[in-house]
Coordinates of C-alpha atoms in Angstrom, one line a residue:
M1 CA -33.0 -24.1 -28.4
Y2 CA -34.1 -21.1 -26.3
L3 CA -36.7 -23.1 -24.3
G4 CA -34.8 -26.3 -23.9
Q5 CA -38.1 -28.1 -23.7
V6 CA -41.1 -27.6 -25.9
N7 CA -43.6 -28.6 -23.2
T8 CA -45.4 -27.1 -20.2
R9 CA -42.1 -26.6 -18.3
G10 CA -40.6 -24.8 -21.2
F11 CA -43.7 -22.6 -21.7
V12 CA -43.7 -21.7 -18.0
E13 CA -40.1 -20.6 -18.0
M14 CA -40.8 -18.4 -21.0
L15 CA -43.9 -17.0 -19.4
K16 CA -42.0 -16.2 -16.2
G17 CA -39.4 -14.4 -18.2
I18 CA -42.0 -12.2 -19.7
I19 CA -43.5 -11.4 -16.3
R20 CA -40.0 -10.7 -14.8
M21 CA -39.5 -8.1 -17.6
M22 CA -43.0 -6.6 -17.0
V23 CA -42.5 -6.2 -13.2
R24 CA -38.8 -5.7 -12.7
D25 CA -37.9 -3.7 -15.8
C26 CA -41.2 -1.9 -16.6
Q27 CA -42.4 -1.4 -13.0
A28 CA -45.8 -3.0 -13.5
T29 CA -48.0 -3.1 -10.4
F30 CA -50.8 -5.3 -12.0
V31 CA -50.4 -8.3 -14.3
N32 CA -53.4 -10.1 -15.8
L33 CA -53.2 -13.5 -17.5
E34 CA -56.0 -15.2 -19.4
F35 CA -55.8 -18.8 -20.7
D36 CA -58.3 -20.3 -23.2
K37 CA -58.7 -24.0 -24.1
D38 CA -57.0 -23.8 -27.6
L39 CA -53.5 -22.8 -26.4
G40 CA -54.4 -19.1 -26.5
A41 CA -53.3 -16.7 -23.8
K42 CA -53.5 -13.0 -23.1
I43 CA -51.1 -11.1 -20.9
S44 CA -51.6 -7.5 -20.0
Y45 CA -49.8 -5.2 -17.6
D46 CA -49.9 -1.5 -16.5
N47 CA -47.6 1.3 -15.5
H48 CA -45.1 1.0 -18.4
S49 CA -42.6 3.6 -17.4
E50 CA -40.2 3.6 -20.3
F51 CA -40.1 3.2 -24.1
I52 CA -40.6 -0.3 -25.3
E53 CA -38.2 -1.5 -28.0
N54 CA -39.8 -3.1 -31.1
N55 CA -38.0 -6.5 -31.1
W56 CA -40.9 -8.9 -31.0
G57 CA -40.8 -9.3 -34.8
T58 CA -37.0 -9.9 -35.0
I59 CA -34.3 -10.0 -32.4
N60 CA -32.8 -6.6 -31.8
T61 CA -29.5 -6.9 -29.9
R62 CA -29.6 -3.2 -28.9
S63 CA -32.8 -3.9 -26.8
H64 CA -33.0 -4.8 -23.2
P65 CA -32.0 -8.5 -23.0
F66 CA -35.1 -9.6 -21.1
S67 CA -37.4 -8.4 -23.9
I68 CA -36.2 -11.3 -26.1
E69 CA -39.1 -13.3 -24.6
Y70 CA -41.6 -11.3 -26.8
C71 CA -39.6 -12.4 -29.9
V72 CA -39.6 -16.1 -28.7
V73 CA -43.4 -16.1 -28.0
N74 CA -44.0 -14.6 -31.5
A75 CA -41.7 -17.2 -33.1
L76 CA -43.6 -20.1 -31.4
S77 CA -47.1 -18.8 -32.0
E78 CA -49.6 -19.2 -34.8
R79 CA -50.9 -15.7 -34.1
F80 CA -49.4 -12.9 -32.0
T81 CA -50.8 -9.5 -31.3
M82 CA -49.3 -6.5 -29.4
T83 CA -51.7 -3.8 -28.3
F84 CA -50.4 -0.5 -26.8
R85 CA -52.4 2.0 -24.8
N86 CA -51.9 5.4 -23.3
D87 CA -52.7 6.5 -19.7
L88 CA -56.3 7.1 -20.7
N89 CA -56.6 3.4 -21.8
E90 CA -56.9 4.5 -25.5
V91 CA -55.3 2.3 -28.1
I92 CA -52.1 3.9 -29.6
Q93 CA -51.1 1.1 -31.9
I94 CA -51.9 -2.6 -32.7
Q95 CA -49.4 -5.0 -34.4
K96 CA -50.6 -8.4 -35.6
Y97 CA -48.4 -11.3 -36.7
E98 CA -49.0 -14.7 -38.1
R99 CA -46.2 -17.3 -37.5
G100 CA -43.8 -14.4 -36.9
I101 CA -44.7 -12.3 -40.0
L102 CA -46.3 -8.9 -39.6
T103 CA -49.8 -8.9 -41.2
S104 CA -51.3 -5.7 -39.8
G105 CA -50.0 -2.5 -38.2
E106 CA -46.8 -0.6 -38.6
Q107 CA -43.5 -1.3 -36.9
A108 CA -41.9 1.5 -34.9
E109 CA -38.4 1.6 -33.5
R110 CA -39.6 2.6 -30.1
I111 CA -43.1 2.9 -28.6
S112 CA -44.1 5.0 -25.6
C113 CA -47.1 3.7 -23.8
S114 CA -48.7 3.2 -20.4
S115 CA -49.9 -0.4 -20.7
V116 CA -49.3 -3.4 -23.0
E117 CA -51.3 -6.4 -24.0
V118 CA -49.9 -9.5 -25.6
D119 CA -52.4 -11.9 -27.2
F120 CA -51.1 -15.1 -28.7
S121 CA -52.0 -18.7 -29.7
L122 CA -49.2 -21.3 -29.6
D123 CA -48.5 -23.0 -32.9
R124 CA -49.5 -26.7 -32.7
G125 CA -47.1 -27.5 -35.5
I126 CA -44.3 -26.7 -33.0
W127 CA -46.0 -27.7 -29.7
R128 CA -47.6 -30.9 -31.0
N129 CA -51.2 -31.8 -31.2
D130 CA -51.3 -33.5 -27.8
F131 CA -50.0 -30.4 -25.9
Q132 CA -52.5 -28.8 -23.5
W133 CA -52.2 -26.3 -20.7
N134 CA -51.4 -27.8 -17.4
L135 CA -53.0 -25.1 -15.3
T136 CA -52.2 -26.6 -12.0
F137 CA -48.5 -26.5 -12.8
I138 CA -48.7 -23.0 -14.4
I139 CA -50.6 -21.5 -11.4
Q140 CA -48.2 -23.1 -8.9
H141 CA -45.3 -21.4 -10.6
L142 CA -47.1 -18.1 -10.9
Q143 CA -47.8 -18.1 -7.2
E144 CA -44.1 -18.7 -6.4
L145 CA -43.2 -15.8 -8.7
A146 CA -45.8 -13.5 -7.0
F147 CA -44.1 -14.0 -3.6
L148 CA -40.9 -12.5 -5.2
Y149 CA -42.7 -9.3 -6.2
K150 CA -44.3 -7.9 -3.1
G151 CA -47.1 -5.5 -3.6
V152 CA -47.8 -6.6 -7.3
T153 CA -51.2 -8.0 -8.1
F154 CA -51.4 -11.1 -10.3
S155 CA -54.8 -12.1 -11.7
I156 CA -55.1 -15.4 -13.5
E157 CA -58.3 -16.2 -15.5
Y158 CA -59.1 -19.6 -17.0
E159 CA -61.8 -22.1 -17.6
E160 CA -62.2 -25.2 -15.4
S161 CA -64.9 -27.8 -16.2
N162 CA -66.7 -25.3 -18.4
E163 CA -66.7 -22.8 -15.5
A164 CA -65.0 -19.4 -15.6
S165 CA -62.4 -19.3 -12.8
R166 CA -60.1 -16.5 -11.4
I167 CA -57.3 -16.5 -8.9
V168 CA -55.7 -13.4 -7.6
Y169 CA -52.3 -13.3 -5.8
H170 CA -51.1 -10.2 -3.9
F171 CA -48.4 -10.5 -1.3
E172 CA -47.8 -7.1 0.4
K173 CA -44.9 -8.4 2.4
G174 CA -43.2 -10.7 -0.2
L175 CA -41.0 -13.4 1.2
E176 CA -42.1 -12.5 4.7
N177 CA -45.6 -13.7 3.6
R178 CA -43.9 -16.8 2.1
I179 CA -42.2 -17.8 5.3
E180 CA -45.4 -17.4 7.3
L181 CA -47.0 -19.8 4.9
E182 CA -44.2 -22.3 5.4
I183 CA -44.4 -22.0 9.1
L184 CA -48.1 -22.7 9.1
N185 CA -47.4 -25.8 7.0
G186 CA -45.0 -27.1 9.7
L187 CA -45.9 -29.2 12.7
G188 CA -44.7 -26.9 15.4
G189 CA -43.9 -23.3 16.2
C190 CA -41.0 -21.1 15.1
Y191 CA -38.8 -18.5 16.8
F192 CA -36.4 -15.8 15.8
K193 CA -38.4 -15.0 12.7
N194 CA -36.3 -12.5 10.7
Y195 CA -37.0 -10.5 7.6
I196 CA -34.4 -8.4 5.7
D197 CA -35.0 -6.2 2.7
K198 CA -31.8 -4.2 2.3
K199 CA -28.9 -3.3 0.0
I200 CA -25.9 -5.1 1.3
G201 CA -22.5 -5.1 -0.4
G202 CA -23.9 -3.4 -3.5
C203 CA -26.7 -6.1 -4.0
Q204 CA -30.3 -6.0 -3.0
F205 CA -31.3 -8.8 -0.6
E206 CA -34.7 -10.0 0.5
I207 CA -34.3 -12.7 3.2
A208 CA -36.9 -14.3 5.4
Y209 CA -35.8 -17.0 7.9
A210 CA -36.8 -18.6 11.2
F211 CA -35.9 -21.6 13.4
R212 CA -38.3 -24.5 13.9
N213 CA -38.9 -26.1 17.3
Y214 CA -38.2 -29.5 15.8
D215 CA -35.5 -31.1 13.7
V216 CA -36.1 -31.7 10.0
D217 CA -34.6 -34.4 7.8
Q218 CA -33.5 -31.8 5.2
P219 CA -33.0 -28.1 5.8
F220 CA -35.7 -26.0 4.1
I221 CA -33.7 -23.4 2.2
R222 CA -35.1 -21.9 -1.0
S223 CA -32.9 -19.4 -2.9
Y224 CA -33.2 -17.2 -5.9
V225 CA -30.9 -14.9 -8.0
N226 CA -32.6 -12.1 -9.9
D227 CA -35.9 -14.0 -9.2
Y228 CA -34.6 -17.2 -10.8
Y229 CA -34.6 -20.3 -8.6
T230 CA -31.1 -21.6 -7.7
P231 CA -31.8 -25.2 -6.5
D232 CA -28.1 -25.8 -5.4
G233 CA -28.0 -22.5 -3.4
G234 CA -24.6 -20.8 -3.6
T235 CA -22.8 -17.9 -2.0
H236 CA -25.9 -16.1 -1.1
V237 CA -26.9 -19.1 1.0
D238 CA -23.4 -19.5 2.3
G239 CA -23.4 -15.9 3.5
I240 CA -26.6 -16.4 5.5
L241 CA -25.4 -19.6 7.1
K242 CA -22.1 -18.0 8.0
G243 CA -23.9 -15.0 9.4
I244 CA -26.1 -17.1 11.6
T245 CA -23.1 -19.0 12.8
Y246 CA -21.2 -15.8 13.6
G247 CA -24.2 -14.4 15.5
V248 CA -24.5 -17.4 17.7
M249 CA -20.8 -17.7 18.2
K250 CA -20.6 -14.0 19.2
Y251 CA -23.1 -14.7 22.0
F252 CA -21.1 -17.7 23.2
Q253 CA -17.9 -15.7 23.3
K254 CA -19.5 -12.7 25.1
H255 CA -21.0 -14.9 27.8
N256 CA -18.0 -17.3 28.1
L257 CA -20.0 -20.3 26.9
T258 CA -17.5 -21.7 24.3
E259 CA -16.5 -24.5 26.6
V260 CA -20.1 -25.6 27.1
Y261 CA -21.5 -25.1 23.6
R262 CA -20.0 -25.8 20.2
I263 CA -21.5 -24.2 17.2
S264 CA -22.0 -26.2 14.0
E265 CA -23.5 -25.4 10.6
K266 CA -25.4 -28.7 10.6
G267 CA -27.0 -27.8 13.9
I268 CA -28.1 -24.5 12.4
K269 CA -29.5 -26.1 9.2
D270 CA -31.4 -28.8 11.1
H271 CA -33.9 -26.3 12.4
L272 CA -33.7 -23.6 9.7
V273 CA -36.4 -22.5 7.3
C274 CA -35.1 -19.8 4.9
F275 CA -36.0 -17.9 1.7
V276 CA -33.5 -15.6 0.0
N277 CA -33.6 -13.6 -3.2
I278 CA -30.6 -11.5 -4.3
R279 CA -30.9 -9.0 -7.1
M280 CA -27.5 -8.2 -8.6
H281 CA -25.7 -7.1 -11.7
A282 CA -23.9 -9.8 -13.7
P283 CA -24.1 -12.8 -11.4
I284 CA -21.6 -15.6 -11.8
F285 CA -22.8 -19.2 -11.6
S286 CA -21.1 -22.6 -11.2
G287 CA -21.3 -24.7 -14.3
C288 CA -23.3 -24.1 -17.4
V289 CA -26.7 -23.7 -15.7
K290 CA -27.9 -21.2 -13.2
N291 CA -28.3 -23.7 -10.3
K292 CA -25.6 -22.3 -8.0
L293 CA -24.4 -18.7 -7.4
A294 CA -20.6 -18.3 -7.3
N295 CA -20.0 -14.6 -6.4
S296 CA -17.8 -15.0 -3.4
E297 CA -17.5 -11.3 -2.7
I298 CA -21.0 -11.1 -1.3
I299 CA -20.4 -13.7 1.5
E300 CA -18.6 -11.5 4.1
P301 CA -20.8 -8.4 3.8
L302 CA -23.9 -10.5 4.0
A303 CA -22.6 -12.7 6.9
S304 CA -21.6 -9.5 8.8
Y305 CA -25.1 -8.0 8.5
V306 CA -27.0 -11.2 9.3
S307 CA -24.7 -11.8 12.3
E308 CA -25.3 -8.4 13.9
Q309 CA -29.0 -8.6 13.4
L310 CA -29.3 -12.1 14.9
F311 CA -27.0 -11.2 17.8
G312 CA -29.3 -8.3 18.7
R313 CA -32.3 -10.6 18.7
I314 CA -30.4 -13.3 20.8
E315 CA -29.4 -10.7 23.4
N316 CA -33.0 -9.6 23.9
D317 CA -35.0 -12.8 23.8
S318 CA -33.8 -15.2 26.5
E319 CA -36.6 -17.8 25.9
S320 CA -35.9 -18.2 22.2
T321 CA -32.1 -18.1 22.8
E322 CA -32.4 -21.1 25.1
K323 CA -34.2 -23.0 22.4
L324 CA -31.6 -22.1 19.8
I325 CA -28.4 -22.8 21.8
R326 CA -29.4 -26.0 23.6
K327 CA -28.8 -28.1 20.5
F328 CA -25.1 -27.0 20.6
K329 CA -24.4 -28.2 24.1
I330 CA -21.3 -30.4 24.3

């Protein structure tokens, strides 16, 4: 019930939940993942800055909500081992489980440590005998996650055609690196490339956007809330689009161009490539799934900030401004 799907997609969502907890809540700067052929995996991370609650043997509702992923992995694994080390890399404690039952080590209410290693092998009785790692799918999603955690190193080790392989992801500029990649994948240049990493309206926003020199059939807008992909966008996307529209309109009004040019959201989106991630407390979503953010209170503060930033760029780059506004000529 927790996974929704007992398959590669379900496993990846569970894995991403563990990594989010490691990086966002425990402040890890290095995450190492190892996959073997027999549904075994090992995840380790450094820089654990707080006590870790012991709720991988049974759900503890007092614990941080994100740590439930440990309990879920334990419940779905044939074997599950937690190893805790201090800042000298010395083992403090090891706990071993078989099908969710503690077989070695002692449980403690809270454990203080500097690094954690989770070693498990999925239970084929649950995952079915034909289930195998789809490493292409797993690696693709881990790369996407790495862009959301700038400065964090992700190391992925696996075996391909009996050869040991390793991939390392480290994006020092986060979504700014991601938009550069998307621009390079395009067919033409971009202008007014913007990057924002700022607290706006009580929420932390990371935004990277630019305008392409050519029209696209569908706008390229990829949005996240608390590092979860929101395929239907929502109010964080609405705020950006409104801010861009305000910024262009402000330029038209200042230079008495409103009778010559008419702004439209469609015209903005036709050339836009944009990534946005908002980190906020208690987000509200439309419907029963997290596909679309519904917190309307963020729209105006975000729109105001984006508008002022873009207007400043428009005023100081006449060549790019001409590219941007000519599509709005009446």
